[in-house]
């Protein structure tokens, strides 16, 4: 948990452009989820439709609160102990372990049919006094002993362990945090993961951090470089947790999906581990949910607390339930997104029709020249109207040309260009039928409704000229 984010408006749920333009009709899709699966009425059940979990952080001290446990039991399928499995709670005196609070959370979770994430084994914060006073080889050995002791107690019982938490520095260095653990040697993270693998080979081993959601940030790139190195050298890392504390100081950015996919492409699973959003923007909650759904290796999502009053940032009202346990608009947005159908696009290509015009997205004169601005034209199923949506978020025509934004402002030309992987060639398929550019956040917009009307970027406003359906 740390600093993070406030919403940047991005329209996205998940119904109209189901999958990769697997659209039914503008009105029908907005009225109900696609027929692939019946709508579920709880977060956990809805997430399970795509093989994911939806979890929450549980505090042992609140397990006597019936309103709290009623919501938690009903809505969530994964539990993370908020503080009860951290270092100071589990080894308050060196070599003397205490699992009473951790076991209370674990037992409640299992008795209510939930799986458990372990949080956290090696961290510069919430160390007991005895550990804070150690350094060098003594601290290194104490870390190893702690990992072994905790994981032995929970061996075979924990789905994922946050083995190392928050080891990278904030700011623009992209380097490691200066902590007592870091000062034992730069290999301390690798040692922690190797120790954890030997202690419980069945658990997924995760690195967990905050402010690594924005792909352009140095901290994100630093963690990415470490994970890439670990995978190349066979260091046992299975997943990366993105805390996702979004607030005004660390806002949600539309490139979060790029971040998740880029890490997944290294061969690790990803998870949203401590989600809370300042002000609980329904749009941002839906965006984050759809980001996870769009990445096949995203295991699931965990919100950091049940009700606003349970949040470590209660003053920001950042969760899905208010202090009275009432569902907020953000809850409905998340549930609708989870109920929106499959998370991966169907294979093959198809035409994309403007809802307002009835005409299709078309490359003029079947041109293959880079820089050709796309237009509206009567739908004819020709090759210059056949668009496929890739796992990378591209809209391709002819197989090797991508829909490309020539700028980031209102009126920027939308053209075809040889695919090269840039964010200006990546698009988000939104539940209201709009298609938004990853780089700009602006919507695909038809400047008219007749044949030859040019396609541009423009601020999203949900007009018929910005809604697109499968013809």
Coordinates of N, CA, C and O in Angstrom, one line a residue, residues 148-302:
X148 N 11.4 -18.9 5.5 CA 11.2 -20.4 5.7 C 10.2 -20.7 6.8 O 9.3 -21.6 6.7
X149 N 10.2 -19.9 7.9 CA 9.3 -20.1 9.0 C 7.8 -19.9 8.7 O 7.0 -20.7 9.0
X150 N 7.6 -18.8 8.0 CA 6.2 -18.4 7.6 C 5.7 -19.4 6.6 O 4.6 -19.9 6.7
X151 N 6.5 -19.6 5.6 CA 6.0 -20.5 4.5 C 5.8 -21.9 4.9 O 5.0 -22.6 4.4
X152 N 6.6 -22.4 5.9 CA 6.5 -23.7 6.4 C 5.1 -23.9 7.1 O 4.4 -24.9 6.9
X153 N 4.7 -22.8 7.8 CA 3.5 -22.9 8.5 C 2.3 -22.9 7.6 O 1.3 -23.6 7.8
X154 N 2.4 -22.2 6.5 CA 1.3 -22.2 5.5 C 1.5 -23.0 4.2 O 0.8 -22.8 3.2
X155 N 2.5 -23.9 4.3 CA 2.8 -24.6 3.1 C 1.6 -25.4 2.5 O 0.9 -26.0 3.2
X156 N 1.4 -25.2 1.2 CA 0.4 -25.8 0.5 C -1.0 -25.2 0.7 O -2.0 -25.7 0.1
X157 N -1.0 -24.1 1.4 CA -2.3 -23.4 1.7 C -2.5 -22.1 1.0 O -3.6 -21.6 1.0
X158 N -1.4 -21.5 0.5 CA -1.5 -20.1 0.0 C -1.4 -20.1 -1.5 O -0.5 -20.8 -2.1
X159 N -2.3 -19.4 -2.2 CA -2.3 -19.4 -3.6 C -1.2 -18.6 -4.2 O -0.5 -19.0 -5.2
X160 N -0.9 -17.4 -3.6 CA 0.1 -16.6 -4.1 C 0.8 -15.9 -2.9 O 0.1 -15.5 -2.0
X161 N 2.1 -15.8 -2.9 CA 2.8 -15.1 -1.9 C 3.4 -13.8 -2.5 O 4.1 -13.9 -3.5
X162 N 3.2 -12.7 -1.8 CA 4.0 -11.5 -2.1 C 5.4 -11.7 -1.4 O 5.5 -11.4 -0.2
X163 N 6.3 -12.2 -2.1 CA 7.6 -12.6 -1.5 C 8.3 -11.4 -1.1 O 8.8 -11.2 0.0
X164 N 8.4 -10.4 -2.1 CA 9.1 -9.1 -1.8 C 8.2 -8.0 -2.1 O 7.5 -8.0 -3.2
X165 N 8.1 -7.0 -1.3 CA 7.2 -5.9 -1.4 C 8.0 -4.6 -1.4 O 8.9 -4.3 -0.6
X166 N 7.7 -3.8 -2.5 CA 8.1 -2.4 -2.5 C 9.6 -2.2 -2.4 O 10.1 -1.4 -1.6
X167 N 10.3 -2.9 -3.2 CA 11.8 -2.8 -3.1 C 12.4 -1.7 -4.0 O 13.6 -1.5 -4.0
X168 N 11.6 -1.0 -4.8 CA 12.1 0.0 -5.8 C 11.8 1.4 -5.3 O 10.7 1.6 -4.7
X169 N 12.7 2.3 -5.6 CA 12.6 3.7 -5.2 C 11.5 4.5 -6.0 O 11.3 4.2 -7.2
X170 N 10.9 5.4 -5.3 CA 10.0 6.3 -6.0 C 10.9 7.3 -6.8 O 12.1 7.4 -6.6
X171 N 10.3 8.1 -7.7 CA 11.0 9.1 -8.4 C 11.5 8.5 -9.8 O 11.0 7.6 -10.3
X172 N 12.5 9.2 -10.3 CA 12.9 9.0 -11.7 C 14.2 8.1 -11.8 O 14.7 8.0 -12.9
X173 N 14.7 7.5 -10.7 CA 15.9 6.8 -10.8 C 15.7 5.4 -11.5 O 16.6 4.9 -12.2
X174 N 14.6 4.8 -11.2 CA 14.3 3.4 -11.7 C 15.1 2.4 -10.9 O 15.2 1.2 -11.3
X175 N 15.7 2.8 -9.8 CA 16.6 1.9 -9.1 C 15.9 1.4 -7.8 O 14.8 1.7 -7.5
X176 N 16.7 0.7 -7.0 CA 16.2 0.1 -5.8 C 16.1 1.1 -4.7 O 16.8 2.1 -4.6
X177 N 15.2 0.8 -3.8 CA 15.0 1.6 -2.6 C 16.2 1.3 -1.7 O 16.7 0.2 -1.5
X178 N 16.7 2.4 -1.0 CA 17.8 2.3 -0.1 C 17.2 1.8 1.3 O 16.6 2.6 2.0
X179 N 17.2 0.5 1.5 CA 16.6 -0.1 2.7 C 17.7 -0.9 3.4 O 18.7 -1.2 2.8
X180 N 17.4 -1.4 4.6 CA 18.3 -2.2 5.3 C 18.5 -3.6 4.5 O 19.6 -4.1 4.5
X181 N 17.4 -4.0 3.9 CA 17.5 -5.3 3.1 C 18.4 -5.1 1.9 O 19.2 -5.9 1.5
X182 N 18.2 -3.9 1.2 CA 19.0 -3.6 0.0 C 20.5 -3.6 0.4 O 21.4 -4.0 -0.4
X183 N 20.8 -3.0 1.6 CA 22.2 -2.9 2.0 C 22.8 -4.2 2.3 O 24.1 -4.3 2.6
X184 N 22.1 -5.3 2.4 CA 22.7 -6.6 2.6 C 23.3 -7.1 1.3 O 24.0 -8.2 1.3
X185 N 23.0 -6.5 0.2 CA 23.5 -6.9 -1.1 C 22.4 -6.9 -2.2 O 21.3 -7.2 -1.9
X186 N 22.8 -6.5 -3.4 CA 21.8 -6.3 -4.5 C 21.1 -7.6 -4.8 O 20.0 -7.6 -5.5
X187 N 21.6 -8.8 -4.4 CA 21.0 -10.0 -4.8 C 19.9 -10.5 -3.8 O 19.4 -11.6 -3.8
X188 N 19.6 -9.6 -2.8 CA 18.7 -10.0 -1.8 C 17.3 -10.4 -2.3 O 16.7 -11.4 -1.7
X189 N 16.8 -9.8 -3.3 CA 15.5 -10.1 -3.9 C 15.6 -11.5 -4.5 O 14.7 -12.4 -4.3
X190 N 16.6 -11.8 -5.2 CA 16.8 -13.1 -5.8 C 16.9 -14.2 -4.8 O 16.2 -15.2 -4.9
X191 N 17.6 -13.9 -3.7 CA 17.7 -14.9 -2.6 C 16.4 -15.1 -2.0 O 16.0 -16.3 -1.7
X192 N 15.6 -14.1 -1.8 CA 14.2 -14.2 -1.2 C 13.4 -15.1 -2.1 O 12.7 -16.0 -1.6
X193 N 13.4 -15.0 -3.4 CA 12.6 -15.8 -4.3 C 13.1 -17.2 -4.3 O 12.3 -18.2 -4.3
X194 N 14.4 -17.4 -4.3 CA 14.9 -18.8 -4.4 C 14.6 -19.5 -3.0 O 14.2 -20.7 -3.0
X195 N 14.6 -18.8 -1.9 CA 14.3 -19.4 -0.7 C 12.8 -19.7 -0.6 O 12.4 -20.8 -0.2
X196 N 12.0 -18.8 -1.1 CA 10.5 -19.1 -1.1 C 10.2 -20.3 -2.0 O 9.3 -21.1 -1.7
X197 N 10.8 -20.4 -3.2 CA 10.5 -21.6 -4.0 C 10.8 -22.9 -3.3 O 10.0 -23.9 -3.4
X198 N 11.9 -22.9 -2.6 CA 12.3 -24.2 -1.9 C 11.3 -24.4 -0.8 O 11.0 -25.6 -0.4
X199 N 10.8 -23.3 -0.1 CA 10.0 -23.5 1.0 C 8.6 -24.0 0.7 O 8.0 -24.8 1.4
X200 N 8.0 -23.6 -0.5 CA 6.7 -24.0 -0.9 C 6.6 -24.0 -2.4 O 6.2 -23.0 -3.0
X201 N 7.0 -25.1 -3.0 CA 7.0 -25.1 -4.5 C 5.7 -24.9 -5.1 O 5.6 -24.6 -6.3
X202 N 4.6 -25.1 -4.4 CA 3.3 -25.0 -5.0 C 2.7 -23.6 -5.1 O 1.8 -23.3 -5.8
X203 N 3.3 -22.7 -4.3 CA 2.7 -21.3 -4.3 C 3.3 -20.5 -5.4 O 4.4 -20.6 -5.8
X204 N 2.4 -19.6 -6.0 CA 2.9 -18.6 -7.0 C 3.7 -17.6 -6.2 O 3.2 -17.1 -5.2
X205 N 4.8 -17.2 -6.7 CA 5.7 -16.3 -6.0 C 5.7 -14.9 -6.8 O 6.0 -14.8 -8.0
X206 N 5.3 -13.9 -6.1 CA 5.0 -12.6 -6.7 C 6.0 -11.5 -6.2 O 6.3 -11.5 -5.0
X207 N 6.3 -10.6 -7.0 CA 6.9 -9.3 -6.6 C 5.7 -8.3 -6.6 O 4.9 -8.2 -7.5
X208 N 5.6 -7.5 -5.5 CA 4.5 -6.6 -5.4 C 5.0 -5.1 -5.1 O 5.9 -4.9 -4.3
X209 N 4.3 -4.2 -5.8 CA 4.8 -2.8 -5.6 C 3.7 -1.8 -6.0 O 2.7 -2.2 -6.7
X210 N 3.9 -0.5 -5.7 CA 2.9 0.5 -6.0 C 3.6 1.5 -7.0 O 4.9 1.5 -7.1
X211 N 2.9 2.3 -7.7 CA 3.4 3.3 -8.6 C 4.2 2.6 -9.7 O 5.2 3.1 -10.2
X212 N 3.8 1.4 -10.1 CA 4.4 0.7 -11.2 C 3.3 0.4 -12.3 O 3.5 -0.4 -13.2
X213 N 2.2 1.2 -12.2 CA 1.1 0.9 -13.2 C 1.3 1.7 -14.5 O 0.9 1.3 -15.5
X214 N 1.9 2.9 -14.4 CA 2.1 3.7 -15.6 C 3.4 3.2 -16.3 O 4.5 3.3 -15.8
X215 N 3.2 2.8 -17.5 CA 4.3 2.2 -18.3 C 5.4 3.2 -18.6 O 6.6 2.7 -18.7
X216 N 5.2 4.5 -18.6 CA 6.2 5.4 -18.9 C 7.1 5.7 -17.7 O 8.1 6.4 -17.8
X217 N 6.7 5.3 -16.5 CA 7.5 5.7 -15.3 C 8.7 4.9 -15.1 O 8.8 3.7 -15.4
X218 N 9.8 5.6 -14.6 CA 11.1 4.9 -14.4 C 10.9 3.8 -13.4 O 11.6 2.7 -13.6
X219 N 10.1 3.9 -12.4 CA 10.0 2.8 -11.4 C 9.4 1.6 -12.1 O 9.9 0.5 -11.8
X220 N 8.4 1.8 -12.9 CA 7.8 0.7 -13.7 C 8.9 0.0 -14.5 O 9.0 -1.3 -14.5
X221 N 9.7 0.8 -15.2 CA 10.7 0.2 -16.1 C 11.8 -0.5 -15.3 O 12.4 -1.5 -15.7
X222 N 12.1 0.0 -14.1 CA 13.1 -0.7 -13.2 C 12.6 -2.0 -12.8 O 13.4 -3.0 -12.8
X223 N 11.4 -2.1 -12.4 CA 10.8 -3.4 -12.0 C 10.8 -4.4 -13.2 O 11.1 -5.6 -13.1
X224 N 10.4 -3.8 -14.3 CA 10.3 -4.6 -15.6 C 11.7 -5.2 -15.9 O 11.8 -6.4 -16.2
X225 N 12.7 -4.4 -15.8 CA 14.0 -4.9 -16.1 C 14.5 -6.0 -15.1 O 15.1 -7.0 -15.5
X226 N 14.1 -5.9 -13.9 CA 14.4 -6.9 -12.9 C 13.7 -8.2 -13.2 O 14.3 -9.3 -13.2
X227 N 12.4 -8.1 -13.5 CA 11.6 -9.3 -13.8 C 12.2 -10.0 -15.1 O 12.3 -11.2 -15.2
X228 N 12.5 -9.2 -16.1 CA 13.0 -9.7 -17.3 C 14.4 -10.5 -17.1 O 14.6 -11.6 -17.6
X229 N 15.2 -9.8 -16.2 CA 16.5 -10.5 -15.9 C 16.2 -11.8 -15.1 O 16.9 -12.8 -15.4
X230 N 15.3 -11.8 -14.2 CA 15.0 -13.0 -13.4 C 14.5 -14.1 -14.3 O 15.0 -15.3 -14.2
X231 N 13.7 -13.8 -15.3 CA 13.2 -14.8 -16.2 C 14.3 -15.4 -17.1 O 14.3 -16.6 -17.3
X232 N 15.1 -14.5 -17.5 CA 16.2 -14.9 -18.4 C 17.2 -15.8 -17.6 O 17.8 -16.7 -18.2
X233 N 17.4 -15.6 -16.3 CA 18.4 -16.3 -15.5 C 17.8 -17.5 -14.7 O 18.5 -18.2 -14.0
X234 N 16.5 -17.7 -14.9 CA 15.8 -18.8 -14.2 C 15.6 -18.5 -12.7 O 15.4 -19.5 -11.9
X235 N 15.6 -17.3 -12.3 CA 15.2 -17.0 -10.9 C 13.7 -17.2 -10.8 O 12.9 -16.8 -11.6
X236 N 13.2 -18.0 -9.8 CA 11.8 -18.4 -9.7 C 10.8 -17.3 -9.3 O 10.5 -17.1 -8.2
X237 N 10.4 -16.5 -10.3 CA 9.3 -15.5 -10.1 C 8.1 -15.9 -11.0 O 8.3 -16.2 -12.2
X238 N 6.9 -15.9 -10.4 CA 5.8 -16.4 -11.2 C 4.8 -15.3 -11.5 O 4.0 -15.4 -12.4
X239 N 4.8 -14.2 -10.7 CA 3.8 -13.1 -10.9 C 4.3 -11.8 -10.4 O 5.2 -11.7 -9.6
X240 N 3.6 -10.8 -10.9 CA 3.9 -9.4 -10.4 C 2.6 -8.8 -10.0 O 1.6 -8.9 -10.7
X241 N 2.6 -8.2 -8.8 CA 1.4 -7.6 -8.2 C 1.5 -6.1 -8.4 O 2.5 -5.5 -8.0
X242 N 0.4 -5.5 -8.9 CA 0.3 -4.1 -9.1 C -0.7 -3.5 -8.1 O -1.9 -3.8 -8.2
X243 N -0.2 -2.8 -7.1 CA -1.0 -2.4 -6.0 C -2.2 -1.6 -6.4 O -3.3 -1.7 -6.0
X244 N -2.0 -0.6 -7.3 CA -3.1 0.1 -8.0 C -3.8 1.0 -6.9 O -5.0 1.0 -6.9
X245 N -3.1 1.7 -6.1 CA -3.6 2.8 -5.3 C -3.7 4.1 -6.1 O -2.8 4.9 -6.1
X246 N -4.8 4.3 -6.8 CA -4.9 5.4 -7.7 C -5.5 6.6 -7.0 O -6.5 6.5 -6.4
X247 N -4.8 7.7 -7.1 CA -5.2 9.0 -6.5 C -4.7 10.2 -7.3 O -4.0 10.0 -8.3
X248 N -4.9 11.4 -6.8 CA -4.5 12.6 -7.5 C -3.0 12.7 -7.6 O -2.5 13.3 -8.6
X249 N -2.3 12.1 -6.7 CA -0.8 12.1 -6.8 C -0.3 11.0 -7.7 O 0.9 11.1 -8.2
X250 N -1.1 10.0 -8.0 CA -0.6 8.9 -8.9 C -1.9 8.4 -9.6 O -2.5 7.4 -9.3
X251 N -2.3 9.1 -10.7 CA -3.5 8.8 -11.3 C -3.5 7.6 -12.2 O -2.4 7.2 -12.7
X252 N -4.7 7.0 -12.4 CA -4.8 6.0 -13.4 C -4.4 6.6 -14.8 O -4.8 7.7 -15.1
X253 N -3.7 5.8 -15.6 CA -3.3 6.2 -16.9 C -3.8 5.1 -17.9 O -3.7 3.9 -17.5
X254 N -4.2 5.4 -19.0 CA -4.8 4.5 -20.0 C -3.7 3.5 -20.5 O -4.1 2.5 -21.1
X255 N -2.5 3.7 -20.2 CA -1.4 2.7 -20.6 C -1.3 1.6 -19.6 O -0.4 0.8 -19.7
X256 N -2.1 1.6 -18.5 CA -2.0 0.5 -17.6 C -2.1 -0.9 -18.2 O -1.4 -1.8 -17.9
X257 N -3.0 -1.0 -19.2 CA -3.2 -2.3 -19.9 C -1.9 -2.6 -20.6 O -1.5 -3.8 -20.7
X258 N -1.2 -1.6 -21.2 CA 0.1 -1.9 -21.8 C 1.1 -2.4 -20.8 O 1.9 -3.4 -21.1
X259 N 1.1 -1.9 -19.6 CA 2.0 -2.3 -18.5 C 1.7 -3.8 -18.2 O 2.6 -4.6 -18.2
X260 N 0.4 -4.1 -17.9 CA 0.1 -5.5 -17.6 C 0.5 -6.4 -18.7 O 1.1 -7.5 -18.4
X261 N 0.2 -6.1 -19.9 CA 0.5 -7.0 -21.0 C 2.0 -7.1 -21.2 O 2.5 -8.2 -21.5
X262 N 2.7 -6.0 -21.0 CA 4.2 -6.1 -21.2 C 4.8 -7.0 -20.2 O 5.7 -7.8 -20.5
X263 N 4.4 -6.9 -18.9 CA 4.9 -7.9 -17.9 C 4.5 -9.3 -18.3 O 5.3 -10.2 -18.2
X264 N 3.2 -9.5 -18.6 CA 2.8 -10.8 -19.0 C 3.6 -11.4 -20.1 O 3.9 -12.6 -20.1
X265 N 4.0 -10.6 -21.0 CA 4.8 -11.1 -22.2 C 6.1 -11.6 -21.8 O 6.8 -12.3 -22.5
X266 N 6.6 -11.2 -20.6 CA 7.8 -11.8 -20.0 C 7.7 -13.2 -19.6 O 8.7 -13.9 -19.2
X267 N 6.4 -13.7 -19.5 CA 6.2 -15.0 -19.0 C 5.8 -15.1 -17.5 O 6.0 -16.2 -16.9
X268 N 5.3 -14.0 -17.0 CA 4.8 -14.0 -15.6 C 3.3 -13.7 -15.6 O 2.8 -13.0 -16.5
X269 N 2.6 -14.2 -14.6 CA 1.2 -13.8 -14.4 C 1.2 -12.4 -13.8 O 2.2 -11.9 -13.2
X270 N 0.1 -11.7 -13.9 CA 0.0 -10.3 -13.3 C -1.3 -10.3 -12.4 O -2.2 -11.1 -12.7
X271 N -1.3 -9.5 -11.4 CA -2.5 -9.4 -10.6 C -2.6 -7.9 -10.1 O -1.6 -7.3 -9.9
X272 N -3.8 -7.5 -9.9 CA -4.1 -6.2 -9.2 C -4.4 -6.5 -7.8 O -5.3 -7.1 -7.4
X273 N -3.5 -6.0 -6.9 CA -3.4 -6.6 -5.6 C -3.9 -5.7 -4.4 O -4.3 -6.3 -3.4
X274 N -4.0 -4.4 -4.6 CA -4.5 -3.6 -3.5 C -5.3 -2.4 -4.0 O -5.2 -1.3 -3.5
X275 N -6.2 -2.7 -4.9 CA -6.9 -1.6 -5.6 C -7.7 -0.7 -4.7 O -8.6 -1.2 -3.9
X276 N -7.5 0.6 -4.8 CA -8.5 1.6 -4.3 C -8.3 2.8 -5.1 O -7.2 3.1 -5.7
X277 N -9.4 3.6 -5.3 CA -9.4 4.7 -6.2 C -10.0 5.9 -5.5 O -11.2 5.9 -5.1
X278 N -9.2 7.0 -5.4 CA -9.7 8.2 -4.7 C -11.0 8.6 -5.3 O -11.1 8.8 -6.5
X279 N -12.0 8.7 -4.5 CA -13.3 9.2 -5.0 C -14.2 8.1 -5.6 O -15.3 8.3 -5.9
X280 N -13.6 6.9 -5.8 CA -14.3 5.7 -6.3 C -14.9 6.0 -7.6 O -16.1 5.7 -7.8
X281 N -14.2 6.6 -8.6 CA -14.7 6.8 -9.9 C -15.2 5.5 -10.5 O -14.5 4.6 -10.7
X282 N -16.5 5.5 -10.9 CA -17.0 4.3 -11.6 C -16.3 4.1 -12.9 O -16.0 2.9 -13.3
X283 N -16.0 5.1 -13.6 CA -15.3 5.0 -14.9 C -13.9 4.4 -14.7 O -13.5 3.4 -15.4
X284 N -13.2 4.9 -13.7 CA -11.8 4.3 -13.5 C -11.9 2.9 -13.0 O -11.1 2.1 -13.5
X285 N -12.8 2.6 -12.1 CA -12.9 1.2 -11.7 C -13.3 0.3 -12.9 O -12.7 -0.8 -13.0
X286 N -14.1 0.7 -13.8 CA -14.4 -0.1 -14.9 C -13.2 -0.2 -15.8 O -12.9 -1.3 -16.4
X287 N -12.5 0.9 -16.0 CA -11.3 0.8 -16.8 C -10.3 -0.2 -16.3 O -9.7 -1.0 -17.1
X288 N -10.0 -0.2 -15.0 CA -9.1 -1.1 -14.4 C -9.5 -2.5 -14.6 O -8.8 -3.5 -14.9
X289 N -10.8 -2.8 -14.3 CA -11.4 -4.1 -14.5 C -11.2 -4.6 -15.9 O -10.8 -5.7 -16.1
X290 N -11.5 -3.8 -16.9 CA -11.3 -4.2 -18.3 C -9.9 -4.4 -18.7 O -9.6 -5.2 -19.5
X291 N -9.0 -3.6 -18.0 CA -7.6 -3.8 -18.3 C -7.2 -5.3 -17.9 O -6.4 -5.9 -18.6
X292 N -7.6 -5.7 -16.7 CA -7.3 -7.0 -16.3 C -8.0 -8.1 -17.2 O -7.3 -9.0 -17.6
X293 N -9.2 -7.8 -17.6 CA -9.9 -8.8 -18.4 C -9.3 -8.9 -19.8 O -9.3 -10.0 -20.4
X294 N -8.6 -7.8 -20.2 CA -8.0 -7.9 -21.6 C -6.7 -8.6 -21.6 O -6.2 -8.9 -22.7
X295 N -6.1 -8.9 -20.5 CA -4.8 -9.5 -20.4 C -5.0 -11.0 -19.9 O -5.4 -11.2 -18.8
X296 N -4.7 -11.9 -20.8 CA -5.1 -13.3 -20.4 C -4.4 -13.8 -19.2 O -4.9 -14.7 -18.5
X297 N -3.2 -13.2 -18.9 CA -2.4 -13.7 -17.7 C -2.8 -12.9 -16.4 O -2.1 -13.0 -15.4
X298 N -3.8 -12.0 -16.5 CA -4.2 -11.3 -15.3 C -5.0 -12.3 -14.4 O -6.1 -12.6 -14.8
X299 N -4.5 -12.6 -13.3 CA -5.2 -13.7 -12.4 C -6.4 -13.2 -11.8 O -7.4 -13.9 -11.5
X300 N -6.5 -11.9 -11.4 CA -7.6 -11.3 -10.7 C -7.3 -10.0 -10.1 O -6.2 -9.4 -10.3
X301 N -8.3 -9.6 -9.3 CA -8.2 -8.2 -8.7 C -8.5 -8.3 -7.2 O -9.4 -9.1 -6.8
X302 N -7.9 -7.5 -6.4 CA -8.1 -7.4 -5.0 C -8.3 -6.0 -4.6 O -7.4 -5.2 -4.9

